[in-house]
Structure formats: C-alpha cells, structure tokens
Amino acid sequence: MANNTITFNPDTNAAAFGVNLVINTKTDFTSTFKVVKPNRSNFDFTDYTGSSQMAKSVSIGSSMVATSTFTVGFTSAFDGELKISLGSTHTKNLKPGRYVWDLLVGSGTTVYRLAEGNVTVIAGISSGI
C-alpha cells in the first residue's frame, strides 16, 4: 500500500506534488507512491524511468550538490506504483538536519518533476546492536 498518492496530469505540466520525508540514520528508508490521473485511474509508467536525489538545503543563490541518490523502483509500472529507497549503508553517513529532494520521471526526452519537498534527517540515540 502506498503512503503517498499523487494525481498527475502530464498534459497540464502541473507543479510537483509536495511530499516531506523523514529519514532516521542507520536504518533502511522507503517511501511508496501511487500515481493516478485526474479521473482517478492509474497512471501507466510503462517505458518510464525515474531518478531521485536529495541535497543539503542551502541559501538562495548557492549551488546544490546531491548528498544522496535514492533508488527508484517501479513496483507496478502499469498500476502507477513506485518507490524510492535508501539503504542503511547510505543513511548512516547522513548528517542530521534539513535537506531538499525531488523525484523525476521521464519517457524519451520528456521529463517531469513528479514530487519534491523537504527531508528531515534524524540521528538515532542508540549506538546500535
């Protein structure tokens, strides 16, 4: 079951859907998405690819460098279902704080910013098992 549902209409080139994420360091992270058309039917991502990155939030005018790249997987492209994930080997190196992220999808030469938002990275207080 998706934890985010996005209505997407590529014909209107609408603004990206706002989604804020929380990542705990030293853990596996996954966020799932169900994408539907305005008529509530599933968006078909067959022949689409996806990419998603996060960067430390910086002041306006500064350049952003990607801190991490999420793995994007279409769990059911035909049904409009996808997920982004980061393994614990990546999250253990994240510094606590606020980041920004986005999710791009594309087919051929056409690319859409499907979702974007803030990421809050929280450090655990336990030293591990």
Tab-separated table of C-alpha atoms in Angstrom:
chain	number	residue	atom	x	y	z
A	1	MET	CA	0.000	0.000	0.000
A	2	ALA	CA	1.344	3.426	-0.961
A	3	ASN	CA	1.970	6.013	1.679
A	4	ASN	CA	1.656	8.864	-0.853
A	5	THR	CA	-0.995	9.255	-3.556
A	6	ILE	CA	-0.245	11.729	-6.333
A	7	THR	CA	-2.625	12.981	-9.009
A	8	PHE	CA	-0.559	13.523	-12.148
A	9	ASN	CA	-1.572	15.017	-15.481
A	10	PRO	CA	1.377	15.415	-17.861
A	11	ASP	CA	-0.791	17.435	-20.284
A	12	THR	CA	-1.015	20.352	-17.851
A	13	ASN	CA	2.642	20.186	-16.760
A	14	ALA	CA	1.400	20.908	-13.237
A	15	ALA	CA	3.637	21.762	-10.314
A	16	ALA	CA	5.331	18.914	-8.485
A	17	PHE	CA	3.392	17.270	-5.657
A	18	GLY	CA	4.745	18.348	-2.261
A	19	VAL	CA	5.914	15.469	-0.053
A	20	ASN	CA	8.041	15.867	3.065
A	21	LEU	CA	10.125	12.890	4.165
A	22	VAL	CA	11.719	11.815	7.450
A	23	ILE	CA	14.807	9.606	7.408
A	24	ASN	CA	16.311	8.050	10.507
A	25	THR	CA	20.059	7.499	10.241
A	26	LYS	CA	21.407	3.933	10.270
A	27	THR	CA	18.095	2.480	9.042
A	28	ASP	CA	16.641	1.418	5.705
A	29	PHE	CA	14.329	4.074	4.253
A	30	THR	CA	11.463	3.525	1.803
A	31	SER	CA	8.630	5.761	0.657
A	32	THR	CA	5.976	4.468	-1.731
A	33	PHE	CA	3.832	6.337	-4.236
A	34	LYS	CA	0.586	5.591	-6.064
A	35	VAL	CA	0.131	7.847	-9.080
A	36	VAL	CA	-3.297	8.412	-10.608
A	37	LYS	CA	-4.719	10.543	-13.405
A	38	PRO	CA	-7.262	13.306	-12.633
A	39	ASN	CA	-10.081	10.796	-13.374
A	40	ARG	CA	-8.582	8.576	-10.585
A	41	SER	CA	-7.453	5.823	-12.995
A	42	ASN	CA	-3.903	4.519	-12.599
A	43	PHE	CA	-1.118	6.366	-14.393
A	44	ASP	CA	0.786	3.908	-16.607
A	45	PHE	CA	4.561	4.243	-16.162
A	46	THR	CA	5.399	1.553	-18.731
A	47	ASP	CA	8.527	2.754	-20.620
A	48	TYR	CA	9.250	5.425	-17.960
A	49	THR	CA	12.403	5.766	-15.897
A	50	GLY	CA	12.841	7.604	-12.619
A	51	SER	CA	15.526	9.372	-10.635
A	52	SER	CA	15.539	10.975	-7.233
A	53	GLN	CA	18.147	12.834	-5.204
A	54	MET	CA	18.436	14.840	-2.037
A	55	ALA	CA	20.747	17.726	-1.228
A	56	LYS	CA	21.559	19.720	1.869
A	57	SER	CA	19.271	22.731	1.970
A	58	VAL	CA	21.292	25.842	1.201
A	59	SER	CA	20.652	29.539	0.855
A	60	ILE	CA	19.163	31.036	-2.287
A	61	GLY	CA	21.730	31.536	-4.995
A	62	SER	CA	24.065	28.812	-3.752
A	63	SER	CA	24.677	25.721	-5.795
A	64	MET	CA	23.331	22.415	-4.514
A	65	VAL	CA	25.278	19.191	-4.749
A	66	ALA	CA	23.439	15.905	-4.334
A	67	THR	CA	24.052	14.361	-0.923
A	68	SER	CA	22.370	11.050	-1.738
A	69	THR	CA	20.702	9.387	-4.674
A	70	PHE	CA	17.596	7.352	-3.944
A	71	THR	CA	16.967	4.066	-5.700
A	72	VAL	CA	13.767	4.457	-7.741
A	73	GLY	CA	11.797	1.304	-8.436
A	74	PHE	CA	8.545	0.860	-10.324
A	75	THR	CA	6.828	-1.799	-8.210
A	76	SER	CA	3.967	-1.932	-10.745
A	77	ALA	CA	4.536	0.456	-13.646
A	78	PHE	CA	1.171	-0.355	-15.245
A	79	ASP	CA	-0.649	0.408	-11.958
A	80	GLY	CA	1.233	3.667	-11.306
A	81	GLU	CA	3.135	2.341	-8.288
A	82	LEU	CA	6.724	3.226	-7.478
A	83	LYS	CA	9.014	3.633	-4.505
A	84	ILE	CA	12.176	5.419	-3.507
A	85	SER	CA	14.635	3.944	-1.063
A	86	LEU	CA	17.979	4.362	0.661
A	87	GLY	CA	19.721	1.520	2.448
A	88	SER	CA	21.190	1.783	5.926
A	89	THR	CA	24.697	1.883	4.435
A	90	HIS	CA	23.744	5.264	2.932
A	91	THR	CA	21.643	6.664	5.774
A	92	LYS	CA	24.365	6.004	8.349
A	93	ASN	CA	26.517	8.666	6.658
A	94	LEU	CA	23.820	11.373	6.581
A	95	LYS	CA	24.263	14.287	8.939
A	96	PRO	CA	21.133	15.284	10.884
A	97	GLY	CA	19.336	18.330	9.525
A	98	ARG	CA	17.121	19.601	6.747
A	99	TYR	CA	17.560	18.637	3.118
A	100	VAL	CA	15.534	19.056	-0.066
A	101	TRP	CA	14.633	16.295	-2.517
A	102	ASP	CA	12.833	15.663	-5.781
A	103	LEU	CA	11.576	12.775	-7.878
A	104	LEU	CA	11.809	12.933	-11.666
A	105	VAL	CA	10.106	10.594	-14.119
A	106	GLY	CA	10.541	10.547	-17.840
A	107	SER	CA	9.864	8.780	-21.092
A	108	GLY	CA	12.036	9.511	-24.091
A	109	THR	CA	13.197	13.126	-23.934
A	110	THR	CA	10.269	14.310	-21.784
A	111	VAL	CA	10.981	14.638	-18.052
A	112	TYR	CA	8.552	15.642	-15.300
A	113	ARG	CA	9.228	16.648	-11.705
A	114	LEU	CA	6.649	14.403	-10.050
A	115	ALA	CA	7.322	15.202	-6.385
A	116	GLU	CA	9.554	17.401	-4.254
A	117	GLY	CA	9.850	18.598	-0.703
A	118	ASN	CA	11.926	18.678	2.452
A	119	VAL	CA	13.737	15.802	4.103
A	120	THR	CA	14.360	15.811	7.838
A	121	VAL	CA	17.226	13.545	8.814
A	122	ILE	CA	17.126	12.412	12.434
A	123	ALA	CA	20.052	10.756	14.198
A	124	GLY	CA	19.282	7.851	16.490
A	125	ILE	CA	20.417	7.942	20.099
A	126	SER	CA	21.334	4.262	20.292
A	127	SER	CA	24.806	3.105	19.426
A	128	GLY	CA	23.494	0.069	17.588
A	129	ILE	CA	23.194	-3.626	18.234
